[in-house]
Structures are given as structure tokens and as C-alpha cells.
Short mmCIF file of N, CA and C in Angstrom, two decimals:
data_model
loop_
_atom_site.label_atom_id
_atom_site.label_comp_id
_atom_site.label_asym_id
_atom_site.label_seq_id
_atom_site.Cartn_x
_atom_site.Cartn_y
_atom_site.Cartn_z
N TYR A 1 -45.37 452.56 194.47
CA TYR A 1 -44.25 452.90 195.32
C TYR A 1 -42.99 453.19 194.52
N GLN A 2 -42.91 452.70 193.29
CA GLN A 2 -41.67 452.84 192.54
C GLN A 2 -41.78 453.79 191.36
N ARG A 3 -42.90 454.43 191.15
CA ARG A 3 -43.05 455.29 189.99
C ARG A 3 -42.53 456.69 190.26
N ARG A 4 -41.90 457.26 189.24
CA ARG A 4 -41.36 458.61 189.33
C ARG A 4 -42.49 459.64 189.30
N VAL A 5 -43.38 459.49 188.34
CA VAL A 5 -44.54 460.37 188.21
C VAL A 5 -45.77 459.48 188.29
N HIS A 6 -46.63 459.77 189.25
CA HIS A 6 -47.80 458.91 189.38
C HIS A 6 -48.94 459.70 189.99
N GLY A 7 -49.95 459.95 189.21
CA GLY A 7 -51.09 460.69 189.71
C GLY A 7 -52.24 459.77 190.07
N GLY A 8 -52.02 458.49 190.06
CA GLY A 8 -53.09 457.54 190.32
C GLY A 8 -53.43 457.41 191.78
N THR A 9 -53.82 456.22 192.17
CA THR A 9 -54.24 455.93 193.53
C THR A 9 -53.11 456.21 194.52
N LYS A 10 -53.44 456.92 195.57
CA LYS A 10 -52.47 457.23 196.62
C LYS A 10 -52.60 456.19 197.74
N VAL A 11 -51.53 455.44 197.96
CA VAL A 11 -51.49 454.44 199.02
C VAL A 11 -50.80 455.11 200.21
N ASN A 12 -51.56 455.33 201.27
CA ASN A 12 -51.07 456.14 202.40
C ASN A 12 -50.57 455.31 203.58
N ILE A 13 -50.20 454.05 203.30
CA ILE A 13 -49.59 453.19 204.33
C ILE A 13 -48.34 452.57 203.71
N SER A 14 -47.51 451.95 204.54
CA SER A 14 -46.27 451.37 204.03
C SER A 14 -46.56 450.23 203.05
N LYS A 15 -45.58 449.99 202.19
CA LYS A 15 -45.68 448.90 201.23
C LYS A 15 -45.91 447.56 201.95
N GLU A 16 -45.21 447.35 203.06
CA GLU A 16 -45.33 446.10 203.82
C GLU A 16 -46.72 445.94 204.42
N GLU A 17 -47.25 447.02 205.01
CA GLU A 17 -48.59 446.94 205.60
C GLU A 17 -49.64 446.71 204.52
N PHE A 18 -49.51 447.44 203.41
CA PHE A 18 -50.46 447.29 202.32
C PHE A 18 -50.45 445.85 201.79
N THR A 19 -49.27 445.35 201.49
CA THR A 19 -49.14 443.99 200.97
C THR A 19 -49.69 442.97 201.95
N GLY A 20 -49.40 443.15 203.24
CA GLY A 20 -49.92 442.24 204.26
C GLY A 20 -51.43 442.21 204.29
N ARG A 21 -52.06 443.37 204.18
CA ARG A 21 -53.52 443.42 204.20
C ARG A 21 -54.12 442.75 202.97
N VAL A 22 -53.48 442.93 201.82
CA VAL A 22 -53.96 442.29 200.59
C VAL A 22 -53.83 440.77 200.72
N VAL A 23 -52.68 440.30 201.19
CA VAL A 23 -52.45 438.85 201.35
C VAL A 23 -53.46 438.26 202.34
N ASP A 24 -53.71 438.96 203.45
CA ASP A 24 -54.69 438.49 204.44
C ASP A 24 -56.09 438.40 203.84
N TRP A 25 -56.49 439.42 203.08
CA TRP A 25 -57.81 439.42 202.44
C TRP A 25 -57.93 438.24 201.47
N TYR A 26 -56.88 438.06 200.68
CA TYR A 26 -56.88 436.97 199.71
C TYR A 26 -57.02 435.61 200.41
N ALA A 27 -56.24 435.39 201.45
CA ALA A 27 -56.28 434.11 202.17
C ALA A 27 -57.66 433.86 202.76
N LEU A 28 -58.25 434.87 203.38
CA LEU A 28 -59.58 434.74 203.98
C LEU A 28 -60.63 434.40 202.92
N HIS A 29 -60.63 435.11 201.81
CA HIS A 29 -61.66 434.88 200.79
C HIS A 29 -61.42 433.61 199.99
N ARG A 30 -60.20 433.21 199.86
CA ARG A 30 -59.90 431.92 199.22
C ARG A 30 -60.43 430.79 200.10
N GLU A 31 -60.23 430.89 201.40
CA GLU A 31 -60.71 429.87 202.34
C GLU A 31 -62.24 429.82 202.34
N LYS A 32 -62.89 430.99 202.31
CA LYS A 32 -64.36 431.03 202.24
C LYS A 32 -64.87 430.35 200.98
N ALA A 33 -64.20 430.60 199.85
CA ALA A 33 -64.61 429.98 198.58
C ALA A 33 -64.44 428.47 198.64
N LYS A 34 -63.36 428.01 199.25
CA LYS A 34 -63.15 426.56 199.40
C LYS A 34 -64.26 425.93 200.22
N LYS A 35 -64.58 426.55 201.37
CA LYS A 35 -65.61 426.00 202.26
C LYS A 35 -66.98 425.98 201.59
N ALA A 36 -67.23 426.96 200.73
CA ALA A 36 -68.52 427.04 200.04
C ALA A 36 -68.57 426.11 198.83
N GLY A 37 -67.44 425.46 198.53
CA GLY A 37 -67.40 424.57 197.38
C GLY A 37 -67.35 425.30 196.07
N ALA A 38 -67.01 426.59 196.11
CA ALA A 38 -67.02 427.41 194.89
C ALA A 38 -65.67 427.47 194.22
N LEU A 39 -64.70 426.74 194.73
CA LEU A 39 -63.36 426.82 194.19
C LEU A 39 -63.19 425.84 193.04
N GLU A 40 -63.46 426.30 191.81
CA GLU A 40 -63.32 425.46 190.63
C GLU A 40 -61.90 425.52 190.09
N GLU A 41 -61.22 426.64 190.31
CA GLU A 41 -59.83 426.79 189.88
C GLU A 41 -59.01 427.12 191.10
N ASP A 42 -57.72 426.90 191.00
CA ASP A 42 -56.88 427.21 192.15
C ASP A 42 -56.56 428.70 192.23
N GLN A 43 -57.21 429.53 191.42
CA GLN A 43 -56.90 430.95 191.40
C GLN A 43 -57.96 431.82 192.07
N GLN A 44 -59.13 431.30 192.41
CA GLN A 44 -60.13 432.14 193.06
C GLN A 44 -59.59 432.62 194.38
N PRO A 45 -59.86 433.82 194.81
CA PRO A 45 -60.73 434.83 194.22
C PRO A 45 -60.07 435.73 193.17
N LEU A 46 -59.02 435.26 192.55
CA LEU A 46 -58.41 436.04 191.48
C LEU A 46 -59.32 436.08 190.26
N VAL A 47 -59.31 437.21 189.58
CA VAL A 47 -60.11 437.41 188.37
C VAL A 47 -59.13 437.58 187.20
N ASP A 48 -59.40 436.91 186.08
CA ASP A 48 -58.53 437.01 184.92
C ASP A 48 -58.44 438.45 184.43
N GLY A 49 -57.24 438.82 183.97
CA GLY A 49 -57.00 440.15 183.42
C GLY A 49 -56.91 440.11 181.91
N TYR A 50 -56.24 441.10 181.33
CA TYR A 50 -56.21 441.27 179.88
C TYR A 50 -55.27 440.27 179.18
N ALA A 51 -54.47 439.56 179.95
CA ALA A 51 -53.54 438.57 179.39
C ALA A 51 -53.39 437.44 180.43
N PRO A 52 -52.91 436.27 180.02
CA PRO A 52 -52.78 435.15 180.97
C PRO A 52 -51.90 435.45 182.18
N PHE A 53 -50.96 436.36 182.05
CA PHE A 53 -50.06 436.69 183.16
C PHE A 53 -50.62 437.76 184.09
N CYS A 54 -51.83 438.23 183.83
CA CYS A 54 -52.44 439.31 184.61
C CYS A 54 -53.68 438.82 185.35
N LYS A 55 -53.76 439.16 186.63
CA LYS A 55 -54.92 438.82 187.46
C LYS A 55 -55.32 440.05 188.26
N HIS A 56 -56.56 440.04 188.74
CA HIS A 56 -57.08 441.13 189.57
C HIS A 56 -57.64 440.57 190.88
N LEU A 57 -57.52 441.37 191.91
CA LEU A 57 -58.26 441.18 193.16
C LEU A 57 -59.07 442.45 193.37
N PHE A 58 -60.36 442.32 193.54
CA PHE A 58 -61.21 443.48 193.81
C PHE A 58 -61.56 443.44 195.29
N ILE A 59 -60.96 444.34 196.03
CA ILE A 59 -61.04 444.35 197.49
C ILE A 59 -61.78 445.61 197.95
N PRO A 60 -62.68 445.50 198.92
CA PRO A 60 -63.28 446.72 199.48
C PRO A 60 -62.16 447.66 199.96
N ASN A 61 -62.31 448.93 199.65
CA ASN A 61 -61.28 449.91 199.98
C ASN A 61 -61.03 449.96 201.49
N PHE A 62 -59.77 449.84 201.90
CA PHE A 62 -59.40 449.95 203.30
C PHE A 62 -58.45 451.13 203.55
N LEU A 63 -58.22 451.95 202.52
CA LEU A 63 -57.31 453.09 202.65
C LEU A 63 -58.10 454.33 203.04
N GLU A 64 -57.79 454.89 204.18
CA GLU A 64 -58.48 456.08 204.66
C GLU A 64 -58.28 457.25 203.71
N GLY A 65 -59.39 457.89 203.33
CA GLY A 65 -59.33 459.07 202.48
C GLY A 65 -58.98 458.79 201.03
N CYS A 66 -59.00 457.54 200.62
CA CYS A 66 -58.61 457.18 199.25
C CYS A 66 -59.68 457.63 198.25
N LYS A 67 -59.23 458.33 197.24
CA LYS A 67 -60.12 458.88 196.21
C LYS A 67 -59.90 458.19 194.88
N VAL A 68 -60.94 458.17 194.04
CA VAL A 68 -60.83 457.64 192.68
C VAL A 68 -60.14 458.71 191.84
N PRO A 69 -59.00 458.40 191.25
CA PRO A 69 -58.24 459.42 190.51
C PRO A 69 -58.69 459.60 189.06
N VAL A 70 -60.00 459.61 188.86
CA VAL A 70 -60.60 459.77 187.53
C VAL A 70 -61.84 460.64 187.69
N ALA A 71 -62.07 461.52 186.71
CA ALA A 71 -63.27 462.36 186.74
C ALA A 71 -63.91 462.40 185.36
N ASP A 72 -65.22 462.56 185.35
CA ASP A 72 -65.94 462.75 184.09
C ASP A 72 -65.57 464.10 183.50
N ILE A 73 -65.47 464.15 182.17
CA ILE A 73 -65.24 465.41 181.46
C ILE A 73 -66.61 466.01 181.15
N THR A 74 -66.83 467.23 181.58
CA THR A 74 -68.10 467.92 181.36
C THR A 74 -67.82 469.27 180.70
N PRO A 75 -68.86 469.89 180.13
CA PRO A 75 -68.65 471.24 179.57
C PRO A 75 -68.14 472.23 180.62
N GLU A 76 -68.49 471.98 181.89
CA GLU A 76 -68.09 472.90 182.96
C GLU A 76 -66.62 472.73 183.37
N ASN A 77 -66.03 471.56 183.12
CA ASN A 77 -64.65 471.36 183.58
C ASN A 77 -63.64 471.09 182.47
N GLU A 78 -64.09 470.96 181.22
CA GLU A 78 -63.14 470.57 180.18
C GLU A 78 -62.04 471.60 179.96
N HIS A 79 -62.28 472.85 180.32
CA HIS A 79 -61.22 473.86 180.19
C HIS A 79 -60.07 473.64 181.18
N LEU A 80 -60.28 472.79 182.16
CA LEU A 80 -59.25 472.50 183.16
C LEU A 80 -58.28 471.39 182.73
N LEU A 81 -58.63 470.68 181.65
CA LEU A 81 -57.77 469.58 181.19
C LEU A 81 -56.40 470.10 180.77
N ARG A 82 -55.37 469.32 181.08
CA ARG A 82 -53.99 469.62 180.69
C ARG A 82 -53.47 468.48 179.84
N THR A 83 -52.49 468.76 178.99
CA THR A 83 -51.84 467.73 178.19
C THR A 83 -50.33 467.86 178.33
N GLY A 84 -49.65 466.76 178.11
CA GLY A 84 -48.19 466.76 178.15
C GLY A 84 -47.67 465.37 177.87
N TYR A 85 -46.36 465.29 177.69
CA TYR A 85 -45.71 464.01 177.47
C TYR A 85 -45.24 463.46 178.80
N ILE A 86 -45.76 462.30 179.18
CA ILE A 86 -45.55 461.72 180.51
C ILE A 86 -45.00 460.30 180.38
N SER A 87 -44.05 459.98 181.25
CA SER A 87 -43.62 458.58 181.41
C SER A 87 -43.82 458.24 182.88
N ARG A 88 -44.15 456.99 183.15
CA ARG A 88 -44.40 456.57 184.53
C ARG A 88 -43.10 456.28 185.28
N THR A 89 -42.04 455.99 184.54
CA THR A 89 -40.73 455.74 185.15
C THR A 89 -39.67 456.42 184.28
N ASP A 90 -38.45 456.48 184.78
CA ASP A 90 -37.35 457.08 184.02
C ASP A 90 -37.02 456.32 182.75
N THR A 91 -37.31 455.03 182.72
CA THR A 91 -36.94 454.20 181.57
C THR A 91 -38.07 454.01 180.56
N GLU A 92 -39.25 454.51 180.87
CA GLU A 92 -40.40 454.31 179.99
C GLU A 92 -40.48 455.41 178.94
N LEU A 93 -40.98 455.08 177.78
CA LEU A 93 -41.18 456.04 176.70
C LEU A 93 -42.27 457.05 177.08
N PRO A 94 -41.97 458.36 177.07
CA PRO A 94 -43.03 459.34 177.35
C PRO A 94 -44.09 459.32 176.25
N VAL A 95 -45.34 459.46 176.64
CA VAL A 95 -46.45 459.47 175.68
C VAL A 95 -47.36 460.66 175.96
N LEU A 96 -48.04 461.13 174.92
CA LEU A 96 -48.97 462.24 175.07
C LEU A 96 -50.13 461.81 175.96
N SER A 97 -50.41 462.60 176.96
CA SER A 97 -51.45 462.27 177.93
C SER A 97 -52.30 463.50 178.21
N ARG A 98 -53.48 463.27 178.77
CA ARG A 98 -54.31 464.38 179.25
C ARG A 98 -54.76 464.05 180.65
N TRP A 99 -54.99 465.10 181.47
CA TRP A 99 -55.36 464.89 182.86
C TRP A 99 -55.96 466.17 183.43
N PHE A 100 -56.65 465.98 184.54
CA PHE A 100 -57.07 467.11 185.37
C PHE A 100 -56.01 467.29 186.45
N PRO A 101 -55.54 468.50 186.69
CA PRO A 101 -54.61 468.70 187.80
C PRO A 101 -55.28 468.38 189.15
N GLN A 102 -54.48 467.84 190.08
CA GLN A 102 -54.98 467.56 191.43
C GLN A 102 -55.67 468.80 191.98
N GLY A 103 -56.85 468.61 192.57
CA GLY A 103 -57.58 469.70 193.21
C GLY A 103 -58.42 470.54 192.28
N SER A 104 -58.33 470.33 190.98
CA SER A 104 -59.11 471.15 190.04
C SER A 104 -60.53 470.65 189.85
N VAL A 105 -60.75 469.36 190.12
CA VAL A 105 -62.08 468.76 190.02
C VAL A 105 -62.28 467.87 191.24
N PRO A 106 -63.54 467.70 191.68
CA PRO A 106 -63.77 466.81 192.83
C PRO A 106 -63.52 465.36 192.46
N ALA A 107 -63.01 464.60 193.43
CA ALA A 107 -62.77 463.17 193.24
C ALA A 107 -63.71 462.39 194.17
N GLN A 108 -64.25 461.30 193.66
CA GLN A 108 -65.15 460.45 194.45
C GLN A 108 -64.35 459.61 195.44
N ASP A 109 -65.00 459.26 196.54
CA ASP A 109 -64.41 458.30 197.47
C ASP A 109 -64.37 456.93 196.80
N ALA A 110 -63.29 456.20 197.03
CA ALA A 110 -63.15 454.86 196.45
C ALA A 110 -63.93 453.85 197.27
N ASN A 111 -64.68 453.01 196.58
CA ASN A 111 -65.38 451.89 197.23
C ASN A 111 -64.53 450.62 197.19
N TYR A 112 -63.72 450.48 196.13
CA TYR A 112 -62.93 449.27 195.91
C TYR A 112 -61.51 449.62 195.52
N LEU A 113 -60.63 448.66 195.73
CA LEU A 113 -59.27 448.71 195.21
C LEU A 113 -59.12 447.56 194.23
N ASP A 114 -58.74 447.88 193.00
CA ASP A 114 -58.41 446.87 192.01
C ASP A 114 -56.92 446.62 192.14
N ILE A 115 -56.57 445.49 192.72
CA ILE A 115 -55.17 445.11 192.90
C ILE A 115 -54.78 444.32 191.66
N ILE A 116 -53.90 444.89 190.85
CA ILE A 116 -53.50 444.25 189.60
C ILE A 116 -52.19 443.51 189.83
N LEU A 117 -52.21 442.22 189.49
CA LEU A 117 -51.04 441.36 189.69
C LEU A 117 -50.53 440.85 188.36
N TYR A 118 -49.21 440.73 188.27
CA TYR A 118 -48.57 440.06 187.14
C TYR A 118 -47.83 438.84 187.68
N SER A 119 -47.72 437.83 186.84
CA SER A 119 -46.94 436.66 187.22
C SER A 119 -45.48 437.08 187.40
N ASN A 120 -44.78 436.37 188.25
CA ASN A 120 -43.36 436.66 188.46
C ASN A 120 -42.59 436.55 187.15
N GLU A 121 -42.96 435.57 186.33
CA GLU A 121 -42.30 435.39 185.03
C GLU A 121 -42.45 436.65 184.16
N GLN A 122 -43.65 437.24 184.13
CA GLN A 122 -43.88 438.45 183.33
C GLN A 122 -43.11 439.64 183.91
N ILE A 123 -43.11 439.75 185.23
CA ILE A 123 -42.38 440.86 185.87
C ILE A 123 -40.91 440.79 185.48
N GLU A 124 -40.33 439.59 185.52
CA GLU A 124 -38.92 439.45 185.17
C GLU A 124 -38.67 439.68 183.68
N LYS A 125 -39.62 439.27 182.84
CA LYS A 125 -39.51 439.51 181.39
C LYS A 125 -39.46 441.00 181.10
N GLU A 126 -40.34 441.77 181.76
CA GLU A 126 -40.36 443.22 181.55
C GLU A 126 -39.12 443.88 182.12
N ARG A 127 -38.66 443.43 183.28
CA ARG A 127 -37.45 443.99 183.88
C ARG A 127 -36.25 443.77 182.95
N LYS A 128 -36.15 442.58 182.39
CA LYS A 128 -35.05 442.28 181.48
C LYS A 128 -35.11 443.18 180.25
N ALA A 129 -36.31 443.35 179.67
CA ALA A 129 -36.47 444.19 178.48
C ALA A 129 -36.08 445.64 178.75
N MET A 130 -36.25 446.09 179.99
CA MET A 130 -35.93 447.47 180.36
C MET A 130 -34.51 447.61 180.92
N GLY A 131 -33.74 446.50 180.94
CA GLY A 131 -32.37 446.56 181.42
C GLY A 131 -32.24 446.59 182.93
N SER A 132 -33.26 446.16 183.65
CA SER A 132 -33.23 446.13 185.11
C SER A 132 -32.79 444.74 185.59
N PRO A 133 -32.10 444.67 186.73
CA PRO A 133 -31.68 443.36 187.24
C PRO A 133 -32.88 442.57 187.75
N PRO A 134 -32.77 441.23 187.79
CA PRO A 134 -33.87 440.41 188.32
C PRO A 134 -34.10 440.69 189.80
N LEU A 135 -35.35 440.49 190.23
CA LEU A 135 -35.70 440.69 191.64
C LEU A 135 -35.40 439.46 192.48
N GLU A 136 -35.40 438.28 191.84
CA GLU A 136 -35.16 437.03 192.54
C GLU A 136 -36.08 436.89 193.75
N ARG A 137 -37.38 436.98 193.50
CA ARG A 137 -38.39 436.87 194.55
C ARG A 137 -39.08 435.53 194.46
N PRO A 138 -39.47 434.98 195.59
CA PRO A 138 -40.07 433.64 195.58
C PRO A 138 -41.56 433.63 195.21
N GLU A 139 -42.24 434.74 195.31
CA GLU A 139 -43.69 434.77 195.08
C GLU A 139 -44.01 434.49 193.62
N ALA A 140 -45.14 433.82 193.39
CA ALA A 140 -45.58 433.52 192.02
C ALA A 140 -46.19 434.74 191.35
N TRP A 141 -46.75 435.66 192.14
CA TRP A 141 -47.42 436.85 191.62
C TRP A 141 -46.91 438.08 192.37
N GLY A 142 -46.94 439.23 191.67
CA GLY A 142 -46.55 440.48 192.30
C GLY A 142 -47.53 441.58 191.96
N ILE A 143 -47.76 442.48 192.91
CA ILE A 143 -48.64 443.63 192.68
C ILE A 143 -47.90 444.63 191.80
N ILE A 144 -48.50 444.97 190.66
CA ILE A 144 -47.88 445.94 189.77
C ILE A 144 -48.64 447.26 189.72
N SER A 145 -49.88 447.25 190.21
CA SER A 145 -50.66 448.49 190.21
C SER A 145 -51.84 448.36 191.18
N VAL A 146 -52.27 449.51 191.67
CA VAL A 146 -53.45 449.59 192.54
C VAL A 146 -54.33 450.70 191.98
N LYS A 147 -55.57 450.37 191.67
CA LYS A 147 -56.52 451.35 191.14
C LYS A 147 -57.68 451.51 192.11
N ALA A 148 -57.87 452.73 192.62
CA ALA A 148 -59.05 453.05 193.42
C ALA A 148 -60.22 453.20 192.47
N GLN A 149 -61.34 452.56 192.81
CA GLN A 149 -62.49 452.55 191.91
C GLN A 149 -63.80 452.64 192.69
N VAL A 150 -64.85 452.97 191.97
CA VAL A 150 -66.21 452.89 192.50
C VAL A 150 -66.74 451.48 192.25
N GLU A 151 -66.35 450.89 191.11
CA GLU A 151 -66.88 449.61 190.65
C GLU A 151 -66.07 448.43 191.18
N PRO A 152 -66.74 447.26 191.41
CA PRO A 152 -66.02 446.05 191.84
C PRO A 152 -65.61 445.16 190.67
N HIS A 153 -65.27 445.78 189.55
CA HIS A 153 -64.84 445.03 188.35
C HIS A 153 -63.83 445.88 187.58
N GLU A 154 -63.18 445.24 186.64
CA GLU A 154 -62.14 445.92 185.87
C GLU A 154 -62.74 447.02 185.01
N THR A 155 -62.10 448.19 185.03
CA THR A 155 -62.46 449.27 184.11
C THR A 155 -61.41 449.29 183.00
N PRO A 156 -61.78 449.77 181.81
CA PRO A 156 -60.82 449.72 180.70
C PRO A 156 -59.56 450.54 180.97
N MET A 157 -58.41 449.98 180.59
CA MET A 157 -57.19 450.77 180.68
C MET A 157 -57.24 451.86 179.62
N GLN A 158 -56.47 452.92 179.82
CA GLN A 158 -56.47 454.02 178.87
C GLN A 158 -55.94 453.56 177.51
N PRO A 159 -56.42 454.17 176.42
CA PRO A 159 -55.94 453.77 175.09
C PRO A 159 -54.42 453.84 174.97
N ILE A 160 -53.80 454.85 175.55
CA ILE A 160 -52.35 454.98 175.44
C ILE A 160 -51.65 453.85 176.20
N THR A 161 -52.26 453.34 177.25
CA THR A 161 -51.68 452.21 177.98
C THR A 161 -51.73 450.95 177.13
N ILE A 162 -52.82 450.78 176.39
CA ILE A 162 -52.93 449.64 175.47
C ILE A 162 -51.82 449.72 174.43
N MET A 163 -51.59 450.92 173.90
CA MET A 163 -50.53 451.09 172.90
C MET A 163 -49.15 450.85 173.53
N ARG A 164 -48.93 451.43 174.71
CA ARG A 164 -47.63 451.26 175.38
C ARG A 164 -47.39 449.79 175.70
N ASN A 165 -48.44 449.07 176.11
CA ASN A 165 -48.28 447.66 176.46
C ASN A 165 -47.78 446.82 175.28
N SER A 166 -48.04 447.27 174.07
CA SER A 166 -47.57 446.49 172.91
C SER A 166 -46.06 446.63 172.70
N LEU A 167 -45.43 447.56 173.40
CA LEU A 167 -43.99 447.83 173.23
C LEU A 167 -43.23 447.44 174.49
N ILE A 168 -42.83 446.20 174.62
CA ILE A 168 -42.17 445.74 175.85
C ILE A 168 -40.85 446.47 176.09
N GLU A 169 -40.15 446.83 175.04
CA GLU A 169 -38.87 447.51 175.21
C GLU A 169 -39.04 448.94 175.71
N GLU A 170 -40.25 449.47 175.66
CA GLU A 170 -40.52 450.85 176.08
C GLU A 170 -41.38 450.91 177.34
N GLY A 171 -41.41 449.82 178.11
CA GLY A 171 -42.13 449.83 179.37
C GLY A 171 -43.45 449.11 179.35
N GLY A 172 -43.79 448.48 178.23
CA GLY A 172 -45.06 447.76 178.15
C GLY A 172 -44.90 446.29 178.48
N SER A 173 -45.98 445.54 178.28
CA SER A 173 -45.99 444.12 178.64
C SER A 173 -45.78 443.20 177.44
N GLY A 174 -45.80 443.75 176.22
CA GLY A 174 -45.59 442.94 175.04
C GLY A 174 -46.85 442.31 174.49
N VAL A 175 -48.02 442.76 174.95
CA VAL A 175 -49.29 442.22 174.46
C VAL A 175 -49.76 443.03 173.26
N SER A 176 -50.06 442.34 172.18
CA SER A 176 -50.52 443.01 170.95
C SER A 176 -51.84 443.74 171.19
N ILE A 177 -52.07 444.76 170.38
CA ILE A 177 -53.30 445.55 170.49
C ILE A 177 -54.47 444.77 169.93
N SER A 178 -55.55 444.71 170.70
CA SER A 178 -56.82 444.16 170.24
C SER A 178 -57.70 445.35 169.85
N ARG A 179 -58.12 445.40 168.59
CA ARG A 179 -58.96 446.52 168.13
C ARG A 179 -60.26 446.61 168.93
N GLU A 180 -60.82 445.46 169.27
CA GLU A 180 -62.07 445.44 170.04
C GLU A 180 -61.86 446.06 171.43
N LYS A 181 -60.82 445.64 172.12
CA LYS A 181 -60.54 446.19 173.45
C LYS A 181 -60.14 447.66 173.37
N TYR A 182 -59.44 448.01 172.30
CA TYR A 182 -59.05 449.40 172.11
C TYR A 182 -60.29 450.28 171.94
N GLN A 183 -61.28 449.81 171.18
CA GLN A 183 -62.51 450.58 170.97
C GLN A 183 -63.29 450.71 172.27
N ILE A 184 -63.34 449.64 173.08
CA ILE A 184 -64.00 449.71 174.39
C ILE A 184 -63.32 450.76 175.26
N SER A 185 -61.98 450.78 175.21
CA SER A 185 -61.22 451.77 175.96
C SER A 185 -61.55 453.19 175.49
N LEU A 186 -61.57 453.40 174.18
CA LEU A 186 -61.90 454.72 173.64
C LEU A 186 -63.29 455.17 174.09
N ASP A 187 -64.25 454.26 174.02
CA ASP A 187 -65.62 454.61 174.41
C ASP A 187 -65.68 455.02 175.88
N TYR A 188 -64.91 454.35 176.72
CA TYR A 188 -64.89 454.66 178.15
C TYR A 188 -64.17 455.97 178.43
N TRP A 189 -62.97 456.13 177.86
CA TRP A 189 -62.10 457.26 178.22
C TRP A 189 -62.39 458.55 177.46
N LYS A 190 -63.22 458.53 176.41
CA LYS A 190 -63.46 459.78 175.70
C LYS A 190 -64.25 460.78 176.56
N THR A 191 -64.90 460.29 177.63
CA THR A 191 -65.65 461.19 178.50
C THR A 191 -65.07 461.24 179.92
N ARG A 192 -63.83 460.73 180.09
CA ARG A 192 -63.18 460.71 181.41
C ARG A 192 -61.72 461.08 181.26
N ALA A 193 -61.14 461.52 182.35
CA ALA A 193 -59.69 461.79 182.37
C ALA A 193 -59.15 461.53 183.78
N PRO A 194 -57.89 461.13 183.87
CA PRO A 194 -57.28 460.94 185.19
C PRO A 194 -57.13 462.27 185.92
N ILE A 195 -57.10 462.19 187.23
CA ILE A 195 -56.76 463.35 188.06
C ILE A 195 -55.32 463.11 188.50
N SER A 196 -54.43 464.03 188.15
CA SER A 196 -53.01 463.76 188.37
C SER A 196 -52.29 465.00 188.89
#
């Protein structure tokens, strides 16, 4: 909702309705886990992310017409790829990116939404590094991204996102690059590109 340029998942309902549906889903599934005796941590059904301040909720897609904004690169479509320097917000460092233009390749229907959450502490840390005022919100966690996916698990972030994340002053989270995770990302993204 707050990005200047964003070719990712299109959320076609209000921020309030979307957030309400996510909170309702979380409460229902947390209660089910408690009743089943499966609640070993107070964070289920949250799934750990790439850093301690990051969590995921993998929710069945409830957005009408929501498409996965990623396509495989094939010999038949690679000529459609575009490149340019892109920043996700006005304050973020632009980075070299590649993408398929919207409508140039077919997009799959999304089966799941990967709701990516950051701790309130991390959100405020990043806001401060970017010169933004504090939000002063009571919630412990906040939604920072929504990824439409086919899979009910985390897919690797793009290599450039891993690099950007290491630079908190330029819009990242301040997490150092892991060569192992970077290689997993390269292996995944060398045959895929976002649709933007």
C-alpha cells in the first residue's frame, strides 16, 4: 500500500479489510493449534523467516483474481525481459533489476499468500535509518509484504533483495549476506523473473 513502484502482488481490497482477514485467519488457526495440543511456541502458526525479527503466515489465497507475479524464463519469452534501475520507495537506493512487463507473459493463479511480518522494533529501526518518523503503533508485529505464491512455503528472495537488506541506511533490514542463502537465491531466480 505504501510503495511508489510495485509490480508484486496486487491487493484489491482495502488495507483495513485485508488486515482484518489476516488477523481473523491467524486467530482461528492459532486456536486450532492450541486445541490440538500442537502449540509448542507462542508464535504458531507463524513460521520463522530469514532473521529473528521476520515471520511468515502462509494463508490460502482469498484475493479474487490474484496472480503470482513471477514467471519462468524460457527461450520463447526471454526476449521480453526488461532491465532498469528500480527503487521500491522514494528513499530507497535504486538497484539494477530485470522483469517481464505486465501482460507480456501469462501469470499463474495464486494458491497462497505469504504474509511477511516484521517485529515492531525492526520496523521502527528501519524507519529511523531512513529518516522517517516513528509509527507509534501498539502491535508487536506488522505486515511489511504480501507475496502471491503457488507454494505454501517461503520462496527465496531475489539476490538483489539480499544485497539491499544488508544496507539498512538504503532501505534494507541490516542483515548480513549469507553466501549459502545467496546461492540458493541465485539458483532459484536464474530461471525466473518478476512480472512488473
